[in-house]
């Protein structure tokens, strides 16, 4: 089983739609959870750190379910500029100061 | 003004050549990382360093070496490049108890 698993998509949604991504992780001791955004051929950029059971930042809501070992990202009122690949990230099995990256979920927001 | 910079941004080289990728940061973070990214495989850790005297192998360190010349500089070397090292390479810095990481713009390396 991969340490971090994501549905690769692609998710194609119209502007204004709400879209949700899920991610499962295998390390029950993980303490660090993040969502990164990566545009094509660019560097990953930190979108949200996920604290406690979850948090919200504008149109973006991240939730953490430790019992089921999954993280979700909800994007409301999708914009064309939200089109990107979204990476689920947790700290690795080896050490808390390494991160393990999921392969990403591709989102395209259509006009 | 980028906080994490990488040079070169693109490089084409031949099999057997030695190549160095350089990373500099102005964020003041002690932790630095080198990753490679291949299509469909996500980011994989090559080496990481928690300070100038502390360097550790990551998941895929074979064929690579690193040097931490200063807190702000962390370079990655391919001693004898091979075609399956063709990839996008990212440098990152890390900070905080939860290890938030911040990435440079990447180096696209092609080994012919």
Coordinates of C-alpha atoms in Angstrom, one line a residue:
Chain A
X1 CA 0.0 0.0 0.0
X2 CA 1.3 3.4 -0.9
X3 CA 2.0 5.8 2.0
X4 CA -0.3 8.4 0.4
X5 CA -3.0 7.7 -2.1
X6 CA -5.0 10.1 -4.2
X7 CA -7.4 9.7 -7.1
X8 CA -5.4 11.0 -10.1
X9 CA -8.5 12.3 -11.8
X10 CA -8.7 14.2 -14.0
X11 CA -11.6 16.2 -12.5
X12 CA -13.2 18.4 -15.1
X13 CA -15.8 20.8 -13.6
X14 CA -17.6 24.0 -14.7
X15 CA -16.8 27.4 -13.2
X16 CA -18.7 27.9 -10.0
X17 CA -18.9 24.3 -9.1
X18 CA -17.9 22.7 -5.9
X19 CA -15.3 19.9 -6.1
X20 CA -13.8 17.7 -3.4
X21 CA -10.7 15.6 -3.4
X22 CA -9.9 12.8 -1.0
X23 CA -6.6 11.4 0.1
X24 CA -5.7 8.4 2.3
X25 CA -2.5 7.8 4.2
X26 CA -1.0 4.8 5.8
X27 CA 1.0 6.2 8.7
X28 CA -1.4 6.4 11.7
X29 CA 1.3 8.4 13.6
X30 CA 1.4 11.2 11.1
X31 CA 1.2 14.7 12.6
X32 CA 1.7 16.9 9.5
X33 CA -0.9 17.2 6.8
X34 CA -0.8 19.6 3.8
X35 CA -2.3 20.3 0.5
X36 CA 0.0 21.7 -2.2
X37 CA -0.9 23.1 -5.5
X38 CA 1.2 22.5 -8.6
X39 CA 0.8 24.1 -12.0
X40 CA 2.1 22.4 -15.0
X41 CA 6.0 22.2 -15.0
X42 CA 6.1 24.5 -12.0
X43 CA 7.1 24.0 -8.4
X44 CA 4.6 22.8 -5.8
X45 CA 3.2 25.6 -3.7
X46 CA 1.8 25.3 -0.2
X47 CA -2.0 25.7 -0.4
X48 CA -3.1 24.8 3.1
X49 CA -1.7 23.2 6.3
X50 CA -4.3 20.9 7.8
X51 CA -4.6 21.3 11.6
X52 CA -6.7 19.4 14.1
X53 CA -9.9 18.2 12.4
X54 CA -9.7 20.7 9.6
X55 CA -9.6 24.4 8.7
X56 CA -10.9 26.8 6.1
X57 CA -9.3 29.5 4.0
X58 CA -11.7 31.4 1.8
X59 CA -13.1 29.0 -0.8
X60 CA -10.9 26.2 0.4
X61 CA -11.7 23.8 3.2
X62 CA -9.5 21.0 4.4
X63 CA -10.7 18.2 6.7
X64 CA -8.8 15.5 8.5
X65 CA -10.2 12.3 9.8
X66 CA -7.6 10.5 11.9
X67 CA -9.7 7.5 12.6
X68 CA -10.2 6.7 9.0
X69 CA -6.8 8.2 8.0
X70 CA -8.0 10.4 5.2
X71 CA -7.8 14.1 4.3
X72 CA -10.1 16.0 2.0
X73 CA -9.9 19.3 0.2
X74 CA -13.1 21.1 -0.8
X75 CA -13.0 23.9 -3.3
X76 CA -16.2 26.0 -3.5
X77 CA -17.1 28.4 -6.4
X78 CA -14.3 27.0 -8.6
X79 CA -12.4 29.6 -10.7
X80 CA -10.6 29.0 -14.0
X81 CA -7.4 29.8 -12.1
X82 CA -8.0 26.8 -9.8
X83 CA -7.0 24.5 -12.6
X84 CA -3.9 22.7 -11.4
X85 CA -2.7 19.4 -9.8
X86 CA -3.4 19.2 -6.1
X87 CA -0.9 17.2 -4.0
X88 CA -1.8 15.6 -0.7
X89 CA 1.2 15.5 1.7
X90 CA 1.9 13.9 5.1
X91 CA 5.0 13.3 7.1
X92 CA 6.7 10.0 6.2
X93 CA 7.0 6.7 8.0
X94 CA 10.8 7.2 8.3
X95 CA 10.9 10.5 10.2
X96 CA 8.6 13.4 11.0
X97 CA 10.9 15.8 9.2
X98 CA 10.4 14.1 5.9
X99 CA 7.3 14.5 3.9
X100 CA 5.6 12.0 1.6
X101 CA 3.8 13.4 -1.4
X102 CA 0.9 11.9 -3.2
X103 CA 1.0 11.6 -6.9
X104 CA -1.6 14.4 -7.2
X105 CA -5.2 14.9 -8.4
X106 CA -5.6 16.9 -11.6
X107 CA -8.3 19.6 -11.7
X108 CA -9.5 21.4 -14.8
X109 CA -12.1 24.2 -14.4
X110 CA -14.0 24.8 -17.6
X111 CA -15.6 28.1 -18.7
Chain B
X1 CA 12.4 38.0 -5.6
X2 CA 12.5 34.3 -5.1
X3 CA 13.2 32.9 -1.6
X4 CA 14.5 29.6 -3.0
X5 CA 16.5 29.7 -6.3
X6 CA 17.9 26.9 -8.4
X7 CA 20.5 27.0 -11.2
X8 CA 20.5 26.0 -13.9
X9 CA 16.8 26.0 -14.8
X10 CA 17.3 23.7 -17.8
X11 CA 20.2 21.4 -18.6
X12 CA 20.9 18.9 -21.4
X13 CA 23.8 16.7 -20.9
X14 CA 25.3 13.4 -22.1
X15 CA 25.5 10.0 -20.5
X16 CA 28.6 9.8 -18.2
X17 CA 29.0 13.5 -17.6
X18 CA 29.2 15.0 -14.1
X19 CA 26.7 17.6 -13.4
X20 CA 25.9 19.8 -10.4
X21 CA 22.6 21.5 -9.6
X22 CA 22.7 24.3 -7.2
X23 CA 20.2 25.6 -4.7
X24 CA 20.2 28.8 -2.6
X25 CA 17.7 30.2 -0.1
X26 CA 17.1 33.4 1.7
X27 CA 14.4 32.1 4.0
X28 CA 16.8 31.3 6.8
X29 CA 15.6 27.7 7.2
X30 CA 17.9 25.1 8.5
X31 CA 16.4 22.2 6.7
X32 CA 16.9 21.7 2.9
X33 CA 15.8 18.9 0.6
X34 CA 16.4 17.6 -2.9
X35 CA 13.5 15.9 -4.8
X36 CA 13.0 14.6 -8.2
X37 CA 9.7 14.4 -10.0
X38 CA 8.8 12.0 -12.8
X39 CA 5.4 11.8 -14.6
X40 CA 2.9 9.7 -12.6
X41 CA 5.4 9.0 -9.7
X42 CA 5.1 12.2 -7.7
X43 CA 7.9 13.8 -5.8
X44 CA 10.6 11.5 -4.4
X45 CA 13.2 12.5 -1.9
X46 CA 16.9 12.2 -2.9
X47 CA 18.8 13.8 0.0
X48 CA 18.0 16.1 2.9
X49 CA 20.0 18.1 5.4
X50 CA 19.0 19.5 8.7
X51 CA 22.1 21.7 9.1
X52 CA 25.5 22.1 7.5
X53 CA 26.9 19.0 9.3
X54 CA 23.9 16.8 9.0
X55 CA 23.2 15.1 5.6
X56 CA 20.9 12.2 5.1
X57 CA 20.0 9.9 2.3
X58 CA 16.4 9.8 1.1
X59 CA 14.4 7.3 -0.8
X60 CA 16.4 7.3 -4.0
X61 CA 20.0 8.5 -3.3
X62 CA 21.9 6.0 -5.5
X63 CA 23.8 7.8 -8.2
X64 CA 23.5 11.2 -6.5
X65 CA 25.6 13.1 -3.9
X66 CA 25.1 16.4 -2.1
X67 CA 27.1 19.1 -0.5
X68 CA 25.8 21.6 2.1
X69 CA 28.3 24.5 1.7
X70 CA 26.4 26.8 4.0
X71 CA 23.1 27.2 5.7
X72 CA 21.8 28.9 2.6
X73 CA 23.3 26.6 -0.1
X74 CA 22.7 22.9 -0.9
X75 CA 24.0 21.4 -4.1
X76 CA 23.2 18.1 -5.8
X77 CA 25.6 16.2 -8.0
X78 CA 25.2 13.5 -10.5
X79 CA 28.7 11.9 -10.7
X80 CA 28.1 10.0 -13.9
X81 CA 24.7 11.0 -15.4
X82 CA 22.5 8.3 -17.0
X83 CA 19.3 8.6 -19.1
X84 CA 17.0 7.5 -16.3
X85 CA 18.1 10.5 -14.3
X86 CA 16.2 12.6 -16.8
X87 CA 13.6 14.4 -14.6
X88 CA 12.5 17.6 -13.0
X89 CA 14.5 18.3 -9.8
X90 CA 13.3 20.5 -7.0
X91 CA 15.1 22.0 -4.0
X92 CA 13.0 22.8 -0.9
X93 CA 13.5 24.3 2.5
X94 CA 11.6 23.2 5.6
X95 CA 10.6 24.9 8.8
X96 CA 8.5 24.6 11.9
X97 CA 7.3 21.7 14.0
X98 CA 5.1 20.5 11.2
X99 CA 7.8 20.8 8.5
X100 CA 6.1 23.1 6.0
X101 CA 8.3 23.0 2.9
X102 CA 8.9 25.7 0.3
X103 CA 10.1 24.8 -3.2
X104 CA 12.5 26.4 -5.7
X105 CA 11.4 26.7 -9.3
X106 CA 13.0 23.5 -10.4
X107 CA 15.7 22.3 -12.8
X108 CA 14.7 20.4 -15.9
X109 CA 17.5 17.9 -16.6
X110 CA 17.7 15.8 -19.7
X111 CA 20.4 13.1 -20.0
X112 CA 21.0 11.9 -23.5

